[in-house]
C-alpha angles and dihedrals in degrees: 000000000000104000109173092181089057092048091053093044091050090049091056091049093047092051095045108114090001101066096106099076097044088047092051090048091049091048090049090055091047092050094048092046089050092052091046092050093049091047091049090053092050092050096052093102091063106063100193095044091045091052093048091048091049089057090049090048092053091049093046092048092050092051093047093048093049091047090053090050088050090055096045090048088061090047091055098041103041141040095210124122114271129229133188088252088069086068098039090048086066088070086079085076091074097121097038091045094052094043093045094050093046092046091049093047092046094055094043089050092050092048090052088062088067088082099031098058096051090050091051092047093048091048091050092049092049093047091047093050092046093050091046092050092048093050096045097031087218136107087261091200122099116274114276136099094240093057092045092049092051091046094049091047092053093046091047091049095052096041093049107086096206095047091047092051091048090052092049091049091049091050090048093050091047090048093050092048092047093049090047090054091050091046089053090050091056095037095102095057096093093052093045091050093044090051092052115013092187093066116105119248091235091055090045089054092050091049091048091052090050094047094050095046107125089359103078090099091051092050091049091052090048090056092044090052089069094061091100090057092050091050089050090050089054093058095082089043091057091045092052091046091053092047093048091054088077092061093062092219117124094189094049091045092051092048096050092043090051092048092049092047093051094048094043095050091042090062093062099040097085090057093045096045093046090051090053091049090051087054090051092050089050093049090048093049092048093049091051094046091050091050094243091120138011130225087244089063089069094053 
């Protein structure tokens, strides 16, 4: 049974007395990400260097995220005392982290084309019909009321600004929902890889898809249940932003706001990540008990 309240309650119990190391790890990630973001901004004037640094930033972020998952996995699975090396040991996931992140991004990018290609094709058809009609000054389509009605409906739709915007918004909403579903399908990949770094990313993706089958809605609601914590984390950000308004310095205000946001969100990430890992362990146990998967599949 997927019990998100239980996962969150267990996460609090698992972190009790052991919160220091996950917090330090989370703050380390926040600090590094902050430095990377500032550096990326400073390098924007040099296109080649900026591009190369962006690639490095993506790789570094993937390694840090997987290392944090590695640490929180130990929090959820053991009662032993933690050390900072439990986080740094996760850096051994360099290759799996990079491959897993790239594989995930590749598939999400390919799935996004599901909505892009139809839009391009429809636009090309409409433009072609419009040009043909303009050149021939005829209906262009074969005789018949049904064809004319369809043609006129399409032309009206794409020449009406409001209707066109509604169609674009609907496509955008559908695209976001579809990508969210796919992202939820692949969401267990980091934990699976962190649990066994020798597993292939393709196998990790297949296992993630199987684990999240019929549970994508539950995982979404689990994530949504943390919205109160994120709003609470934004309180110091708003306070700092208001205070910095008195200094009349946009750059200084942006810097301090960014620092506060990173630190504030970092303080709640151990709790959130551990809750997600508890959910993963539950999904894994259920799949094995129901005979959908075997323990050997995760090795």
